Coordinates of C-alpha atoms in Angstrom, one line a residue:
X101 CA 0.4 -0.2 0.0
X102 CA 1.4 3.4 -1.0
X103 CA 1.7 6.4 1.6
X104 CA -1.7 8.1 -0.3
X105 CA -3.1 4.8 -0.6
X106 CA -2.6 4.6 3.3
X107 CA -3.6 8.5 4.2
X108 CA -6.9 8.2 2.1
X109 CA -7.8 5.1 4.1
X110 CA -7.5 6.9 7.5
X111 CA -9.3 9.8 6.2
X112 CA -12.8 10.4 7.8
X113 CA -15.5 10.1 5.4
X114 CA -17.3 13.4 4.5
X115 CA -21.1 13.5 5.3
X116 CA -23.4 16.1 6.0
X117 CA -23.0 16.0 9.7
X118 CA -19.2 16.9 9.3
X119 CA -19.7 19.4 6.7
X120 CA -21.9 21.6 8.9
X121 CA -20.2 20.9 12.0
X122 CA -17.0 22.2 10.2
X123 CA -18.5 25.3 8.6
X124 CA -19.9 26.4 12.0
X125 CA -15.8 25.7 13.4
X126 CA -14.3 27.6 10.2
X127 CA -17.2 30.9 11.0
X128 CA -16.1 30.8 14.8
X129 CA -12.7 31.1 14.1
X130 CA -12.6 33.5 10.5
X131 CA -16.1 35.2 10.9
X132 CA -19.0 34.5 8.5
X133 CA -18.2 36.8 6.0
X134 CA -15.0 34.7 5.2
X135 CA -17.0 31.7 4.8
X136 CA -16.8 30.6 1.2
X137 CA -17.4 26.7 -0.3
X138 CA -14.0 26.7 -1.4
X139 CA -12.6 27.5 1.5
X140 CA -14.8 25.2 3.5
X141 CA -13.2 22.5 1.5
X142 CA -9.7 23.6 1.9
X143 CA -10.3 23.0 5.4
X144 CA -11.7 19.3 4.7
X145 CA -9.0 18.7 2.5
X146 CA -11.5 18.0 -0.5
X147 CA -11.8 19.5 -3.6
X148 CA -15.3 21.8 -3.7
X149 CA -17.5 19.7 -5.8
X150 CA -17.2 17.1 -3.1
X151 CA -19.4 19.5 -1.0
X152 CA -21.9 19.4 -3.0
X153 CA -23.1 16.1 -3.0
X154 CA -23.8 17.0 0.8
X155 CA -25.4 20.8 0.8
X156 CA -26.7 22.1 -2.5
X157 CA -25.7 25.5 -2.1
X158 CA -24.2 28.3 -0.2
X159 CA -27.9 29.0 1.5
X160 CA -28.3 25.6 2.3
X161 CA -25.2 25.5 3.8
X162 CA -26.1 28.2 6.2
X163 CA -29.5 27.0 6.9
X164 CA -27.7 23.5 8.0
X165 CA -25.3 25.7 9.7
X166 CA -28.2 27.6 12.1
X167 CA -29.6 24.1 12.8
X168 CA -26.7 22.8 13.9
X169 CA -26.0 25.5 16.4
X170 CA -29.8 25.6 17.3
X171 CA -29.1 21.8 18.1
X172 CA -26.7 22.7 20.8
X173 CA -29.2 24.5 23.0
X174 CA -30.2 22.7 26.1
X175 CA -33.7 20.9 25.9
X176 CA -36.5 22.1 28.5
X177 CA -36.1 21.3 32.2
X178 CA -38.8 19.6 33.9
X179 CA -40.7 21.4 36.4
X180 CA -44.2 22.8 37.3
X181 CA -42.5 26.4 37.3
X182 CA -42.9 27.6 33.5
X183 CA -41.5 30.6 34.3
X184 CA -38.2 29.0 35.0
X185 CA -38.4 26.3 32.5
X186 CA -38.6 29.3 29.5
X187 CA -35.9 31.6 31.4
X188 CA -33.2 28.7 31.6
X189 CA -34.0 27.4 28.1
X190 CA -33.7 31.4 26.5
X191 CA -30.6 31.6 28.6
X192 CA -29.0 28.2 27.5
X193 CA -29.9 29.5 23.7
X194 CA -28.1 33.1 24.4
X195 CA -25.1 31.2 25.6
X196 CA -24.8 29.0 22.5
X197 CA -25.1 32.2 20.3
X198 CA -22.8 33.8 22.5
X199 CA -20.1 31.3 21.4
X200 CA -21.4 31.6 17.8
X201 CA -21.6 35.2 17.3
X202 CA -22.0 35.1 13.8
X203 CA -25.2 33.1 14.5
X204 CA -27.6 35.9 15.1
X205 CA -27.2 37.6 11.8
X206 CA -27.4 34.6 9.8
X207 CA -30.6 33.3 11.5
X208 CA -32.0 37.6 10.8
X209 CA -31.2 37.0 7.2
X210 CA -33.0 33.7 6.7
X211 CA -36.3 34.0 4.4
X212 CA -37.8 31.6 6.8
X213 CA -37.6 29.1 9.8
X214 CA -35.1 26.4 9.0
X215 CA -36.6 22.8 10.7
X216 CA -34.4 23.3 13.6
X217 CA -35.2 26.5 14.4
X218 CA -39.3 25.8 13.9
X219 CA -38.9 22.4 16.4
X220 CA -37.3 24.9 19.0
X221 CA -39.9 27.5 18.4
X222 CA -42.5 24.6 18.7
X223 CA -40.9 23.3 22.1
X224 CA -40.8 26.7 23.2
X225 CA -44.6 27.7 22.4
X226 CA -45.4 23.8 24.4
X227 CA -43.6 25.2 27.6
X228 CA -46.1 28.1 27.4
X229 CA -48.9 26.1 27.3
X230 CA -47.8 23.8 29.5
X231 CA -47.7 26.9 32.1
X232 CA -51.3 27.7 31.7
X233 CA -51.1 30.2 28.8
X234 CA -54.0 30.2 26.2
X235 CA -53.4 29.5 22.7
X236 CA -54.6 32.8 22.4
X237 CA -51.7 34.2 24.4
X238 CA -49.5 32.3 23.6
X239 CA -49.3 33.7 20.3
X240 CA -49.0 37.2 21.5
X241 CA -46.2 36.0 23.8
X242 CA -44.3 34.7 20.8
X243 CA -44.9 38.1 18.9
X244 CA -43.7 40.0 22.0
X245 CA -40.6 37.8 22.6
X246 CA -39.6 37.7 19.1
X247 CA -35.5 37.2 18.8
X248 CA -35.1 37.3 22.4
X249 CA -36.5 33.3 22.4
X250 CA -33.5 32.5 20.3
X251 CA -31.3 34.5 22.8
X252 CA -30.5 37.6 21.2
X253 CA -32.2 41.1 20.7
X254 CA -31.5 43.9 18.1
X255 CA -30.4 47.0 20.1
X256 CA -30.8 50.7 19.0
X257 CA -27.5 51.3 18.1
X258 CA -24.1 49.7 17.8
X259 CA -21.8 50.2 20.5
X260 CA -18.3 49.9 18.2
X261 CA -17.7 53.6 17.9
X262 CA -16.6 56.0 20.9
X263 CA -18.0 55.2 24.3
X264 CA -18.4 57.3 27.3
X265 CA -20.5 60.1 28.7
X266 CA -21.5 62.9 26.2
X267 CA -19.4 65.9 26.1
X268 CA -20.9 69.3 28.0
X269 CA -22.1 70.5 24.6
X270 CA -24.4 67.3 23.8
X271 CA -25.3 67.0 27.4
X272 CA -26.7 70.3 27.3
X273 CA -28.9 70.0 24.0
X274 CA -29.6 66.1 25.2
X275 CA -30.1 66.0 29.2
X276 CA -31.6 63.4 29.5
X277 CA -29.6 61.0 27.7
X278 CA -26.9 62.0 29.3
X279 CA -28.3 61.6 32.6
X280 CA -28.7 58.3 31.5
X281 CA -25.3 57.8 29.7
X282 CA -24.2 58.6 33.7
X283 CA -25.7 56.2 35.3
X284 CA -24.5 52.9 33.2
X285 CA -22.2 50.8 34.7
X286 CA -19.1 50.6 32.0
X287 CA -17.5 48.1 29.9
X288 CA -17.6 46.3 27.2
X289 CA -21.2 46.0 25.5
X290 CA -23.1 45.6 22.5
X291 CA -26.2 47.6 23.8
X292 CA -24.6 50.8 24.4
X293 CA -23.3 53.5 26.5
X294 CA -21.0 50.6 29.0
X295 CA -24.2 48.8 29.9
X296 CA -23.9 45.1 30.6
X297 CA -25.3 43.1 27.7
X298 CA -26.5 40.0 30.3
X299 CA -27.9 42.5 32.8
X300 CA -30.1 43.9 30.0
X301 CA -31.1 40.9 28.1
X302 CA -32.1 39.3 31.8
X303 CA -33.6 42.5 32.8
X304 CA -36.0 42.5 30.0
X305 CA -36.4 38.6 30.0
X306 CA -37.7 38.6 33.2
X307 CA -39.8 41.8 33.1
X308 CA -41.6 40.3 29.9
X309 CA -42.1 36.9 31.7
X310 CA -43.5 38.3 34.9
X311 CA -45.8 40.4 32.6
X312 CA -46.9 37.2 30.8
X313 CA -48.2 35.3 34.4
X314 CA -49.9 38.3 35.3
X315 CA -52.2 38.4 32.2
X316 CA -52.3 34.2 32.7
X317 CA -53.4 34.7 36.2
X318 CA -56.2 37.7 34.6
X319 CA -57.1 35.3 31.8
X320 CA -56.5 37.4 29.1
X321 CA -57.8 37.3 25.8
X322 CA -56.7 39.4 22.7
X323 CA -61.0 39.5 22.3
X324 CA -60.6 42.2 25.3
X325 CA -58.6 44.5 23.3
X326 CA -60.4 44.3 19.9

């Protein structure tokens, strides 16, 4: 047996799961914008055409990558406290998306939910229903939660620019913004103004969950607001 033949026999067979996991790892390492079928083929030590046996095109690759990432979210915990079950699941999703910072942008770019996202959202709806929320209330809860169900939210502004309190001229023009900026904890953040991302996410999450529970207790229906 030649050296080339021995290397070939030891090579891990290419399959869809291996392609997707390699693509996720490559996006983690280099960013989603650097991902291409050619670059992925190089990472897997195959010719680009070999990838198309497992993913039809770049869009199908991205869909599969999202499903791979969503598959890392913890399953729902057991227990009667629906708020705790939902909260822990969403925070698990947040930890997953923080490990894969490109994933939120790709999820937002999809024209429709992928199979794994649909399955995840279905299980989240089941957690609300198991907690006693009506189908009507659950429908509106899912809308209100939006991307928070998947562990991320779209903030008003990107904090990649200069941070810190506004100067005197801006503070005089926008006094309430200056007041809020002065109260923010300083540190790296995607929220802006030195805010603590995790704290802000959990603050909003708990506020929403408590509000939903209050509506459940009141027997809220959308017919009352029509």
